Amino acid sequence: MTQRHIVIETYQIEWEQEYKREVGRISRIIHPVLRAIHHIGSTSIPGMSAKPTIDILAEVSDLPSLDRISSRMDPLGYESYGENGIAGRRYFCKTDAEGNHLVHLHIFEEGTEDVVRHLAFRDYLKVHADDAAFYSNLKEQLAAAFPYDAESYIQGKDAAVKKIEERALLWWYGE
């Protein structure tokens, strides 16, 4: 099995346009249960370097209803991975012909802790330039050090992500 090449790019305005395009497609499929949809991850933060994979978080009214219609995502190129390591999540990935990840779709029931955690992380980095620059630089360094080793790349970010998430949640809740 070939490892995917980890590439970090400088912020691209096109990422927002790609997000909006995908939202239109996804919304048509899951509209019966869709309550809100958000652009998350580093591609949603102006100025942040990122892997060119659009992360989308959808909030739904209930997961069993989503599960009954989730096969309708197949024609859009999304593969379902179930919870994929996070209880209460439905995870879908859209790839291109070479296996590059184009979109990660995370679906949770509306208002859960996981939704708050993702939104707090995003919004915190949008207004805390020092932490955003640190995180951006860290990802660039890790991608250079581990260009074909996703596990080491992810492990290298882990402590920083947890620390930023902790700050983001305190900020989110006004503590």
PDB file of C-alpha atoms in Angstrom:
ATOM      1  CA  MET A   1       0.000   0.000   0.000  1.00  0.00           C
ATOM      2  CA  THR A   2       1.380   3.363  -1.030  1.00  0.00           C
ATOM      3  CA  GLN A   3       1.428   6.123   1.544  1.00  0.00           C
ATOM      4  CA  ARG A   4      -0.201   9.366   0.481  1.00  0.00           C
ATOM      5  CA  HIS A   5       2.141  12.325   0.132  1.00  0.00           C
ATOM      6  CA  ILE A   6       1.498  14.892   2.855  1.00  0.00           C
ATOM      7  CA  VAL A   7       1.547  18.307   1.245  1.00  0.00           C
ATOM      8  CA  ILE A   8       0.895  21.551   3.095  1.00  0.00           C
ATOM      9  CA  GLU A   9      -0.090  24.523   0.947  1.00  0.00           C
ATOM     10  CA  THR A  10      -0.407  28.200   1.750  1.00  0.00           C
ATOM     11  CA  TYR A  11      -3.994  29.387   2.160  1.00  0.00           C
ATOM     12  CA  GLN A  12      -6.010  29.335  -1.072  1.00  0.00           C
ATOM     13  CA  ILE A  13      -9.149  31.448  -1.504  1.00  0.00           C
ATOM     14  CA  GLU A  14     -10.440  28.626  -3.744  1.00  0.00           C
ATOM     15  CA  TRP A  15     -10.864  26.434  -0.661  1.00  0.00           C
ATOM     16  CA  GLU A  16     -13.914  28.483   0.357  1.00  0.00           C
ATOM     17  CA  GLN A  17     -15.375  28.101  -3.141  1.00  0.00           C
ATOM     18  CA  GLU A  18     -14.763  24.335  -3.081  1.00  0.00           C
ATOM     19  CA  TYR A  19     -16.482  24.170   0.315  1.00  0.00           C
ATOM     20  CA  LYS A  20     -19.545  26.000  -1.034  1.00  0.00           C
ATOM     21  CA  ARG A  21     -19.718  23.731  -4.069  1.00  0.00           C
ATOM     22  CA  GLU A  22     -19.628  20.598  -1.913  1.00  0.00           C
ATOM     23  CA  VAL A  23     -22.188  22.008   0.519  1.00  0.00           C
ATOM     24  CA  GLY A  24     -24.616  22.392  -2.376  1.00  0.00           C
ATOM     25  CA  ARG A  25     -24.138  18.752  -3.353  1.00  0.00           C
ATOM     26  CA  ILE A  26     -24.223  17.361   0.187  1.00  0.00           C
ATOM     27  CA  SER A  27     -27.220  19.466   1.234  1.00  0.00           C
ATOM     28  CA  ARG A  28     -29.358  18.096  -1.603  1.00  0.00           C
ATOM     29  CA  ILE A  29     -28.776  14.581  -0.287  1.00  0.00           C
ATOM     30  CA  ILE A  30     -29.061  14.985   3.484  1.00  0.00           C
ATOM     31  CA  HIS A  31     -31.527  17.903   3.590  1.00  0.00           C
ATOM     32  CA  PRO A  32     -34.234  15.877   5.374  1.00  0.00           C
ATOM     33  CA  VAL A  33     -32.047  15.676   8.509  1.00  0.00           C
ATOM     34  CA  LEU A  34     -29.611  18.582   7.985  1.00  0.00           C
ATOM     35  CA  ARG A  35     -29.731  21.306  10.641  1.00  0.00           C
ATOM     36  CA  ALA A  36     -26.463  23.201   9.993  1.00  0.00           C
ATOM     37  CA  ILE A  37     -23.298  22.829   7.961  1.00  0.00           C
ATOM     38  CA  HIS A  38     -19.878  24.344   8.611  1.00  0.00           C
ATOM     39  CA  HIS A  39     -16.488  24.699   6.950  1.00  0.00           C
ATOM     40  CA  ILE A  40     -13.972  23.507   9.570  1.00  0.00           C
ATOM     41  CA  GLY A  41     -10.313  22.585   9.687  1.00  0.00           C
ATOM     42  CA  SER A  42      -7.359  24.593   8.483  1.00  0.00           C
ATOM     43  CA  THR A  43      -8.805  25.273   5.012  1.00  0.00           C
ATOM     44  CA  SER A  44     -11.531  27.321   6.732  1.00  0.00           C
ATOM     45  CA  ILE A  45      -9.056  29.708   8.394  1.00  0.00           C
ATOM     46  CA  PRO A  46      -7.837  32.559   6.159  1.00  0.00           C
ATOM     47  CA  GLY A  47      -4.051  32.713   6.097  1.00  0.00           C
ATOM     48  CA  MET A  48      -3.517  29.218   7.512  1.00  0.00           C
ATOM     49  CA  SER A  49      -1.396  26.685   5.656  1.00  0.00           C
ATOM     50  CA  ALA A  50      -3.157  23.361   5.229  1.00  0.00           C
ATOM     51  CA  LYS A  51      -3.408  20.069   3.425  1.00  0.00           C
ATOM     52  CA  PRO A  52      -5.700  20.891   0.477  1.00  0.00           C
ATOM     53  CA  THR A  53      -8.527  18.764   1.876  1.00  0.00           C
ATOM     54  CA  ILE A  54     -11.806  20.512   2.640  1.00  0.00           C
ATOM     55  CA  ASP A  55     -13.208  19.563   6.052  1.00  0.00           C
ATOM     56  CA  ILE A  56     -16.966  19.893   6.405  1.00  0.00           C
ATOM     57  CA  LEU A  57     -18.986  19.389   9.576  1.00  0.00           C
ATOM     58  CA  ALA A  58     -22.702  18.762   9.209  1.00  0.00           C
ATOM     59  CA  GLU A  59     -25.127  18.799  12.116  1.00  0.00           C
ATOM     60  CA  VAL A  60     -28.152  16.555  11.723  1.00  0.00           C
ATOM     61  CA  SER A  61     -31.340  15.988  13.673  1.00  0.00           C
ATOM     62  CA  ASP A  62     -30.570  12.309  14.279  1.00  0.00           C
ATOM     63  CA  LEU A  63     -28.024   9.759  13.104  1.00  0.00           C
ATOM     64  CA  PRO A  64     -30.402   6.805  12.502  1.00  0.00           C
ATOM     65  CA  SER A  65     -32.304   8.878   9.935  1.00  0.00           C
ATOM     66  CA  LEU A  66     -29.007   9.898   8.323  1.00  0.00           C
ATOM     67  CA  ASP A  67     -27.900   6.259   8.219  1.00  0.00           C
ATOM     68  CA  ARG A  68     -31.026   5.363   6.231  1.00  0.00           C
ATOM     69  CA  ILE A  69     -30.128   7.842   3.461  1.00  0.00           C
ATOM     70  CA  SER A  70     -26.318   7.833   3.627  1.00  0.00           C
ATOM     71  CA  SER A  71     -25.918   5.471   0.652  1.00  0.00           C
ATOM     72  CA  ARG A  72     -27.183   8.366  -1.472  1.00  0.00           C
ATOM     73  CA  MET A  73     -23.749   9.950  -0.920  1.00  0.00           C
ATOM     74  CA  ASP A  74     -22.083   7.240  -3.042  1.00  0.00           C
ATOM     75  CA  PRO A  75     -22.872   8.835  -6.452  1.00  0.00           C
ATOM     76  CA  LEU A  76     -21.199  12.051  -5.228  1.00  0.00           C
ATOM     77  CA  GLY A  77     -17.971  10.135  -4.710  1.00  0.00           C
ATOM     78  CA  TYR A  78     -18.159   9.853  -0.922  1.00  0.00           C
ATOM     79  CA  GLU A  79     -17.142   6.654   0.813  1.00  0.00           C
ATOM     80  CA  SER A  80     -18.616   5.989   4.237  1.00  0.00           C
ATOM     81  CA  TYR A  81     -16.332   4.961   7.103  1.00  0.00           C
ATOM     82  CA  GLY A  82     -18.932   4.843   9.884  1.00  0.00           C
ATOM     83  CA  GLU A  83     -17.762   6.377  13.148  1.00  0.00           C
ATOM     84  CA  ASN A  84     -14.097   5.981  12.160  1.00  0.00           C
ATOM     85  CA  GLY A  85     -12.786   6.271  15.704  1.00  0.00           C
ATOM     86  CA  ILE A  86     -15.128   8.930  17.111  1.00  0.00           C
ATOM     87  CA  ALA A  87     -18.310   7.694  18.771  1.00  0.00           C
ATOM     88  CA  GLY A  88     -21.408   9.453  17.492  1.00  0.00           C
ATOM     89  CA  ARG A  89     -19.800  10.581  14.227  1.00  0.00           C
ATOM     90  CA  ARG A  90     -20.468   9.533  10.666  1.00  0.00           C
ATOM     91  CA  TYR A  91     -17.374  10.072   8.542  1.00  0.00           C
ATOM     92  CA  PHE A  92     -17.240  10.225   4.751  1.00  0.00           C
ATOM     93  CA  CYS A  93     -14.240  10.793   2.499  1.00  0.00           C
ATOM     94  CA  LYS A  94     -14.176  11.952  -1.108  1.00  0.00           C
ATOM     95  CA  THR A  95     -11.014  11.174  -3.092  1.00  0.00           C
ATOM     96  CA  ASP A  96      -9.772  11.786  -6.597  1.00  0.00           C
ATOM     97  CA  ALA A  97      -8.611   9.098  -9.052  1.00  0.00           C
ATOM     98  CA  GLU A  98      -5.136   9.038  -7.452  1.00  0.00           C
ATOM     99  CA  GLY A  99      -6.545   8.541  -3.957  1.00  0.00           C
ATOM    100  CA  ASN A 100      -5.886  12.101  -2.775  1.00  0.00           C
ATOM    101  CA  HIS A 101      -8.368  13.196  -0.138  1.00  0.00           C
ATOM    102  CA  LEU A 102     -10.481  16.052  -1.482  1.00  0.00           C
ATOM    103  CA  VAL A 103     -13.144  16.304   1.222  1.00  0.00           C
ATOM    104  CA  HIS A 104     -13.590  14.955   4.729  1.00  0.00           C
ATOM    105  CA  LEU A 105     -17.220  15.088   5.842  1.00  0.00           C
ATOM    106  CA  HIS A 106     -17.859  14.751   9.572  1.00  0.00           C
ATOM    107  CA  ILE A 107     -21.512  14.409  10.588  1.00  0.00           C
ATOM    108  CA  PHE A 108     -22.729  14.655  14.181  1.00  0.00           C
ATOM    109  CA  GLU A 109     -26.074  15.174  15.855  1.00  0.00           C
ATOM    110  CA  GLU A 110     -26.637  18.879  16.329  1.00  0.00           C
ATOM    111  CA  GLY A 111     -25.139  20.618  19.328  1.00  0.00           C
ATOM    112  CA  THR A 112     -22.964  17.756  20.582  1.00  0.00           C
ATOM    113  CA  GLU A 113     -19.627  18.283  22.335  1.00  0.00           C
ATOM    114  CA  ASP A 114     -17.809  17.260  19.164  1.00  0.00           C
ATOM    115  CA  VAL A 115     -19.581  19.976  17.180  1.00  0.00           C
ATOM    116  CA  VAL A 116     -18.646  22.585  19.789  1.00  0.00           C
ATOM    117  CA  ARG A 117     -15.059  21.343  19.913  1.00  0.00           C
ATOM    118  CA  HIS A 118     -14.594  21.676  16.141  1.00  0.00           C
ATOM    119  CA  LEU A 119     -16.262  25.075  15.913  1.00  0.00           C
ATOM    120  CA  ALA A 120     -14.381  26.454  18.931  1.00  0.00           C
ATOM    121  CA  PHE A 121     -11.047  25.298  17.480  1.00  0.00           C
ATOM    122  CA  ARG A 122     -11.785  26.953  14.130  1.00  0.00           C
ATOM    123  CA  ASP A 123     -13.126  30.204  15.546  1.00  0.00           C
ATOM    124  CA  TYR A 124     -10.346  30.490  18.123  1.00  0.00           C
ATOM    125  CA  LEU A 125      -7.646  30.196  15.462  1.00  0.00           C
ATOM    126  CA  LYS A 126      -9.414  32.781  13.297  1.00  0.00           C
ATOM    127  CA  VAL A 127      -8.926  35.411  16.011  1.00  0.00           C
ATOM    128  CA  HIS A 128      -5.698  34.246  17.711  1.00  0.00           C
ATOM    129  CA  ALA A 129      -3.023  34.884  15.101  1.00  0.00           C
ATOM    130  CA  ASP A 130      -0.096  33.703  17.257  1.00  0.00           C
ATOM    131  CA  ASP A 131      -1.592  30.258  17.833  1.00  0.00           C
ATOM    132  CA  ALA A 132      -2.684  30.063  14.185  1.00  0.00           C
ATOM    133  CA  ALA A 133       0.844  30.892  12.986  1.00  0.00           C
ATOM    134  CA  PHE A 134       2.370  28.384  15.413  1.00  0.00           C
ATOM    135  CA  TYR A 135       0.014  25.624  14.264  1.00  0.00           C
ATOM    136  CA  SER A 136       0.537  26.491  10.600  1.00  0.00           C
ATOM    137  CA  ASN A 137       4.333  26.389  10.980  1.00  0.00           C
ATOM    138  CA  LEU A 138       4.175  23.131  12.934  1.00  0.00           C
ATOM    139  CA  LYS A 139       2.214  21.450  10.143  1.00  0.00           C
ATOM    140  CA  GLU A 140       4.705  22.678   7.535  1.00  0.00           C
ATOM    141  CA  GLN A 141       7.638  21.330   9.582  1.00  0.00           C
ATOM    142  CA  LEU A 142       5.961  17.973  10.171  1.00  0.00           C
ATOM    143  CA  ALA A 143       5.018  17.571   6.511  1.00  0.00           C
ATOM    144  CA  ALA A 144       8.647  18.260   5.563  1.00  0.00           C
ATOM    145  CA  ALA A 145       9.918  15.790   8.172  1.00  0.00           C
ATOM    146  CA  PHE A 146       7.339  13.053   7.443  1.00  0.00           C
ATOM    147  CA  PRO A 147       6.201  13.515   3.828  1.00  0.00           C
ATOM    148  CA  TYR A 148       4.906   9.932   3.508  1.00  0.00           C
ATOM    149  CA  ASP A 149       4.252   9.060   7.146  1.00  0.00           C
ATOM    150  CA  ALA A 150       0.746  10.178   8.110  1.00  0.00           C
ATOM    151  CA  GLU A 151       0.968   8.509  11.515  1.00  0.00           C
ATOM    152  CA  SER A 152       4.084  10.488  12.530  1.00  0.00           C
ATOM    153  CA  TYR A 153       2.594  13.678  11.067  1.00  0.00           C
ATOM    154  CA  ILE A 154      -0.570  13.240  13.140  1.00  0.00           C
ATOM    155  CA  GLN A 155       1.348  12.268  16.301  1.00  0.00           C
ATOM    156  CA  GLY A 156       3.568  15.307  15.850  1.00  0.00           C
ATOM    157  CA  LYS A 157       0.515  17.589  15.890  1.00  0.00           C
ATOM    158  CA  ASP A 158      -1.293  15.839  18.737  1.00  0.00           C
ATOM    159  CA  ALA A 159       0.021  17.765  21.761  1.00  0.00           C
ATOM    160  CA  ALA A 160      -0.345  21.122  19.998  1.00  0.00           C
ATOM    161  CA  VAL A 161      -3.888  20.332  18.860  1.00  0.00           C
ATOM    162  CA  LYS A 162      -4.896  19.325  22.388  1.00  0.00           C
ATOM    163  CA  LYS A 163      -3.383  22.491  23.893  1.00  0.00           C
ATOM    164  CA  ILE A 164      -5.018  24.764  21.305  1.00  0.00           C
ATOM    165  CA  GLU A 165      -8.321  22.934  21.725  1.00  0.00           C
ATOM    166  CA  GLU A 166      -8.131  23.440  25.498  1.00  0.00           C
ATOM    167  CA  ARG A 167      -7.535  27.190  25.011  1.00  0.00           C
ATOM    168  CA  ALA A 168     -10.258  27.338  22.353  1.00  0.00           C
ATOM    169  CA  LEU A 169     -12.874  25.777  24.624  1.00  0.00           C
ATOM    170  CA  LEU A 170     -12.025  28.119  27.492  1.00  0.00           C
ATOM    171  CA  TRP A 171     -12.283  31.038  25.065  1.00  0.00           C
ATOM    172  CA  TRP A 172     -15.538  29.661  23.570  1.00  0.00           C
ATOM    173  CA  TYR A 173     -17.189  29.416  26.964  1.00  0.00           C
ATOM    174  CA  GLY A 174     -15.793  32.781  28.106  1.00  0.00           C
ATOM    175  CA  GLU A 175     -13.623  31.422  30.905  1.00  0.00           C
TER     176      GLU A 175
END
